[in-house]
CSV table of C-alpha atoms in Angstrom, one decimal:
chain,number,residue,atom,x,y,z
X,1,GLU,CA,-8.2,-71.0,-43.9
X,2,ALA,CA,-9.3,-70.6,-40.5
X,3,GLN,CA,-8.7,-66.7,-39.7
X,4,VAL,CA,-9.5,-64.1,-37.0
X,5,THR,CA,-9.0,-60.9,-39.1
X,6,GLN,CA,-8.4,-57.7,-37.4
X,7,ASN,CA,-8.6,-54.0,-38.9
X,8,PRO,CA,-7.0,-51.6,-38.8
X,9,ARG,CA,-3.5,-53.2,-37.9
X,10,TYR,CA,-1.8,-50.0,-37.0
X,11,LEU,CA,-3.4,-46.6,-36.2
X,12,ILE,CA,-2.2,-43.4,-34.6
X,13,THR,CA,-5.2,-41.2,-33.2
X,14,VAL,CA,-5.7,-38.4,-31.1
X,15,THR,CA,-7.5,-38.0,-27.6
X,16,GLY,CA,-11.0,-37.9,-27.7
X,17,LYS,CA,-11.7,-39.1,-31.8
X,18,LYS,CA,-13.8,-42.4,-31.8
X,19,LEU,CA,-12.8,-45.2,-33.3
X,20,THR,CA,-13.3,-49.0,-33.9
X,21,VAL,CA,-11.4,-51.7,-34.4
X,22,THR,CA,-13.1,-54.4,-36.4
X,23,CYS,CA,-12.8,-58.3,-35.7
X,24,SER,CA,-13.9,-61.3,-38.2
X,25,GLN,CA,-13.7,-64.8,-38.3
X,26,ASN,CA,-14.7,-67.4,-40.4
X,27,MET,CA,-14.7,-70.5,-38.1
X,28,ASN,CA,-18.3,-70.2,-36.5
X,29,HIS,CA,-17.2,-70.0,-33.3
X,30,GLU,CA,-19.8,-68.7,-31.2
X,31,TYR,CA,-17.4,-67.4,-28.4
X,32,MET,CA,-15.4,-64.2,-29.0
X,33,SER,CA,-13.2,-61.7,-26.8
X,34,TRP,CA,-10.9,-58.6,-26.9
X,35,TYR,CA,-7.7,-58.4,-25.0
X,36,ARG,CA,-5.0,-55.8,-24.5
X,37,GLN,CA,-1.4,-56.3,-24.0
X,38,ASP,CA,1.0,-54.0,-22.4
X,39,PRO,CA,4.6,-54.4,-21.3
X,40,GLY,CA,5.0,-55.8,-17.9
X,41,LEU,CA,1.3,-56.5,-17.8
X,42,GLY,CA,0.7,-59.1,-20.1
X,43,LEU,CA,-2.6,-59.8,-22.1
X,44,ARG,CA,-5.7,-58.6,-20.1
X,45,GLN,CA,-8.9,-59.3,-21.1
X,46,ILE,CA,-11.4,-56.5,-22.0
X,47,TYR,CA,-15.0,-57.9,-23.0
X,48,TYR,CA,-16.2,-61.3,-23.9
X,49,SER,CA,-19.2,-62.6,-25.8
X,50,MET,CA,-20.8,-66.1,-25.5
X,51,ASN,CA,-23.0,-65.7,-28.5
X,52,VAL,CA,-24.7,-63.0,-30.7
X,53,GLU,CA,-26.4,-60.1,-28.6
X,54,VAL,CA,-24.8,-61.8,-25.6
X,55,THR,CA,-21.7,-59.7,-24.2
X,56,ASP,CA,-20.3,-59.3,-20.7
X,57,LYS,CA,-16.7,-57.3,-19.1
X,58,GLY,CA,-13.7,-58.9,-18.7
X,59,ASP,CA,-10.8,-57.5,-16.4
X,60,VAL,CA,-10.0,-54.0,-17.8
X,61,PRO,CA,-13.3,-53.1,-19.6
X,62,GLU,CA,-13.2,-49.2,-18.6
X,63,GLY,CA,-13.1,-46.7,-21.6
X,64,TYR,CA,-14.7,-49.4,-24.3
X,65,LYS,CA,-17.4,-50.9,-26.1
X,66,VAL,CA,-18.3,-54.0,-27.8
X,67,SER,CA,-21.4,-55.1,-30.0
X,68,ARG,CA,-22.1,-58.4,-31.1
X,69,LYS,CA,-24.7,-58.2,-33.7
X,70,GLU,CA,-23.3,-60.9,-36.0
X,71,LYS,CA,-22.0,-64.3,-35.4
X,72,ARG,CA,-18.6,-63.7,-37.2
X,73,ASN,CA,-18.1,-60.0,-36.0
X,74,PHE,CA,-17.1,-58.2,-32.8
X,75,PRO,CA,-16.0,-54.9,-33.1
X,76,LEU,CA,-14.2,-53.0,-30.5
X,77,ILE,CA,-15.3,-49.5,-29.7
X,78,LEU,CA,-13.1,-46.5,-28.3
X,79,GLU,CA,-16.0,-43.3,-28.1
X,80,SER,CA,-13.4,-41.3,-26.4
X,81,PRO,CA,-9.7,-42.6,-26.7
X,82,SER,CA,-7.4,-41.5,-24.3
X,83,PRO,CA,-3.6,-42.0,-24.3
X,84,ASN,CA,-3.6,-44.7,-21.6
X,85,GLN,CA,-5.1,-46.9,-24.2
X,86,THR,CA,-2.2,-46.8,-26.3
X,87,SER,CA,-1.6,-50.4,-26.5
X,88,LEU,CA,-1.6,-53.7,-28.8
X,89,TYR,CA,-5.1,-54.8,-29.2
X,90,PHE,CA,-6.0,-58.7,-29.7
X,91,CYS,CA,-9.2,-60.3,-30.7
X,92,ALA,CA,-10.0,-64.2,-30.1
X,93,THR,CA,-12.3,-66.6,-30.3
X,94,LYS,CA,-12.9,-70.3,-29.2
X,95,ARG,CA,-15.0,-73.1,-30.7
X,96,GLY,CA,-16.7,-74.5,-27.8
X,97,PHE,CA,-17.5,-73.0,-24.5
X,98,ASN,CA,-15.8,-75.5,-21.9
X,99,THR,CA,-12.4,-75.3,-23.4
X,100,GLY,CA,-9.4,-73.1,-23.4
X,101,GLU,CA,-8.5,-73.1,-26.8
X,102,LEU,CA,-8.1,-69.9,-27.8
X,103,PHE,CA,-7.3,-68.4,-31.6
X,104,PHE,CA,-6.1,-65.0,-32.1
X,105,GLY,CA,-5.8,-62.3,-34.5
X,106,GLU,CA,-2.6,-60.7,-35.6
X,107,GLY,CA,-3.1,-57.7,-33.3
X,108,SER,CA,-3.9,-54.1,-34.1
X,109,ARG,CA,-1.3,-51.3,-32.7
X,110,LEU,CA,-3.5,-48.3,-31.3
X,111,THR,CA,-1.5,-45.3,-30.7
X,112,VAL,CA,-3.3,-42.3,-28.7
X,113,LEU,CA,-1.8,-38.9,-28.8
G,1,GLN,CA,-2.4,-60.1,-6.0
G,2,LYS,CA,-2.2,-61.0,-9.7
G,3,GLU,CA,-4.4,-63.8,-11.2
G,4,VAL,CA,-1.2,-65.5,-12.7
G,5,GLU,CA,2.4,-64.7,-12.2
G,6,GLN,CA,5.1,-65.7,-14.4
G,7,ASP,CA,8.8,-65.6,-14.2
G,8,PRO,CA,9.5,-62.6,-17.1
G,9,GLY,CA,13.0,-63.9,-17.9
G,10,PRO,CA,14.5,-63.1,-20.2
G,11,LEU,CA,16.1,-66.2,-20.5
G,12,SER,CA,18.9,-67.5,-23.0
G,13,VAL,CA,19.8,-71.0,-23.6
G,14,PRO,CA,22.0,-72.8,-25.9
G,15,GLU,CA,20.7,-75.1,-28.8
G,16,GLY,CA,19.7,-78.5,-27.4
G,17,ALA,CA,18.9,-77.3,-23.7
G,18,ILE,CA,16.0,-78.1,-21.6
G,19,VAL,CA,14.3,-75.4,-20.7
G,20,SER,CA,11.7,-74.8,-18.1
G,21,LEU,CA,9.1,-72.3,-17.8
G,22,ASN,CA,7.1,-71.7,-14.8
G,23,CYS,CA,3.9,-70.1,-13.5
G,24,THR,CA,1.9,-69.7,-10.5
G,25,TYR,CA,-2.1,-69.0,-10.3
G,26,SER,CA,-4.0,-68.0,-7.2
G,27,ASN,CA,-7.7,-69.3,-7.8
G,28,SER,CA,-8.4,-72.9,-6.8
G,29,ALA,CA,-11.7,-72.6,-9.6
G,30,PHE,CA,-9.4,-72.4,-12.3
G,31,GLN,CA,-9.9,-75.7,-14.3
G,32,TYR,CA,-7.9,-75.1,-17.8
G,33,PHE,CA,-4.4,-74.4,-18.0
G,34,MET,CA,-2.6,-73.5,-21.6
G,35,TRP,CA,0.4,-72.3,-22.9
G,36,TYR,CA,0.7,-69.8,-25.6
G,37,ARG,CA,4.1,-69.0,-27.9
G,38,GLN,CA,4.2,-65.6,-29.5
G,39,TYR,CA,6.5,-64.6,-31.9
G,40,SER,CA,7.4,-61.1,-32.5
G,41,ARG,CA,4.7,-58.9,-34.2
G,42,LYS,CA,2.4,-61.9,-34.3
G,43,GLY,CA,-0.8,-63.2,-32.1
G,44,PRO,CA,-0.3,-65.9,-29.5
G,45,GLU,CA,-0.9,-69.3,-30.8
G,46,LEU,CA,-1.6,-72.2,-28.4
G,47,LEU,CA,1.1,-74.7,-27.8
G,48,MET,CA,-0.2,-76.8,-24.9
G,49,TYR,CA,-3.7,-77.2,-23.2
G,50,THR,CA,-4.7,-79.1,-20.2
G,51,TYR,CA,-7.6,-79.4,-18.2
G,52,SER,CA,-7.4,-80.0,-14.5
G,53,SER,CA,-4.3,-81.5,-13.4
G,54,GLY,CA,-1.5,-83.5,-14.6
G,55,ASN,CA,1.2,-83.7,-17.4
G,56,LYS,CA,0.5,-83.7,-21.2
G,57,GLU,CA,3.5,-84.2,-23.9
G,58,ASP,CA,3.3,-83.3,-27.3
G,59,GLY,CA,6.4,-83.7,-29.4
G,60,ARG,CA,9.6,-82.0,-27.4
G,61,PHE,CA,6.8,-80.0,-25.2
G,62,THR,CA,5.8,-81.3,-21.9
G,63,ALA,CA,3.2,-79.0,-19.6
G,64,GLN,CA,2.5,-80.0,-15.8
G,65,VAL,CA,-0.2,-78.5,-13.7
G,66,ASP,CA,0.1,-79.0,-10.2
G,67,LYS,CA,-3.3,-78.1,-8.5
G,68,SER,CA,-2.0,-78.5,-4.8
G,69,SER,CA,0.6,-76.2,-5.4
G,70,LYS,CA,-1.1,-74.0,-8.0
G,71,TYR,CA,1.9,-74.6,-10.0
G,72,ILE,CA,2.2,-74.4,-13.9
G,73,SER,CA,5.3,-75.7,-16.2
G,74,LEU,CA,6.3,-75.9,-19.5
G,75,PHE,CA,9.4,-78.0,-20.7
G,76,ILE,CA,11.1,-77.8,-23.9
G,77,ARG,CA,13.8,-80.6,-24.8
G,78,ASP,CA,16.1,-80.2,-27.4
G,79,SER,CA,15.9,-76.8,-27.8
G,80,GLN,CA,15.8,-75.0,-31.4
G,81,PRO,CA,16.6,-71.6,-32.3
G,82,SER,CA,13.1,-71.9,-33.9
G,83,ASP,CA,11.7,-71.7,-30.1
G,84,SER,CA,13.0,-68.5,-29.7
G,85,ALA,CA,9.6,-66.6,-28.5
G,86,THR,CA,8.1,-65.2,-25.9
G,87,TYR,CA,5.5,-68.0,-23.9
G,88,LEU,CA,2.6,-66.9,-22.0
G,89,CYS,CA,0.7,-69.1,-19.3
G,90,ALA,CA,-2.7,-68.9,-19.0
G,91,THR,CA,-5.7,-70.0,-17.0
G,92,SER,CA,-9.4,-70.1,-17.1
G,93,PRO,CA,-12.1,-71.4,-14.7
G,94,TYR,CA,-14.7,-74.2,-15.5
G,95,THR,CA,-17.0,-71.8,-17.5
G,96,GLY,CA,-14.3,-71.0,-19.8
G,97,ASN,CA,-15.1,-67.6,-20.3
G,98,GLN,CA,-12.8,-65.4,-18.5
G,99,PHE,CA,-8.9,-65.8,-19.3
G,100,TYR,CA,-6.0,-65.0,-17.0
G,101,PHE,CA,-2.7,-64.5,-18.6
G,102,GLY,CA,1.2,-64.5,-17.2
G,103,THR,CA,3.1,-61.3,-18.3
G,104,GLY,CA,5.1,-63.7,-20.5
G,105,THR,CA,8.7,-65.1,-20.7
G,106,SER,CA,11.1,-64.1,-23.4
G,107,LEU,CA,13.1,-67.2,-24.5
G,108,THR,CA,16.2,-67.2,-26.8
G,109,VAL,CA,17.8,-70.1,-28.0
G,110,ILE,CA,21.5,-69.6,-29.4
G,111,PRO,CA,22.5,-71.6,-32.3
């Protein structure tokens, strides 16, 4: 079954404590991306990756880091989380470059106290 | 100005009604137009996908793109309670790397 798997699904942490949200896909897609979803603001793109070792900023990259060392994994790193990063995070992949069809994970709800 | 503007709703209709959901976008470089459906506590799932302008139909769903007015529409015919969800419009330029989403419209179909 085609899947985009995120972990953890739920996390409560404190300001400044580094955390990583993992994303793994089994569809052999080259493109992967991260979004945050906030009420009234919708889904906003944080980072995307066209291929291994190739990443680029989306609309709201401040406070986040990513790495793409393997095709199937695209972790999102919050090195010093702050309360304004409390949000619902989604990882997504797509099967080709010139297409708009994204496949999303189930989401990771992060609360930073 | 946001790249994509969407009526937030909420929208409540009786079962069997025709539903019209709309978005506008600002950048004429956008070439891919999508509608995603998101159920509570779930990730968005692709509902309709259109390249450039025109109409696309899939069962009870019709997506329309008018590039001259930068307007995106989704029509749902014979709406069902199972259609109750949040609907997100989205666009992307030709490169398909960056995506811009509307804020979503919450739809409730009442049996």
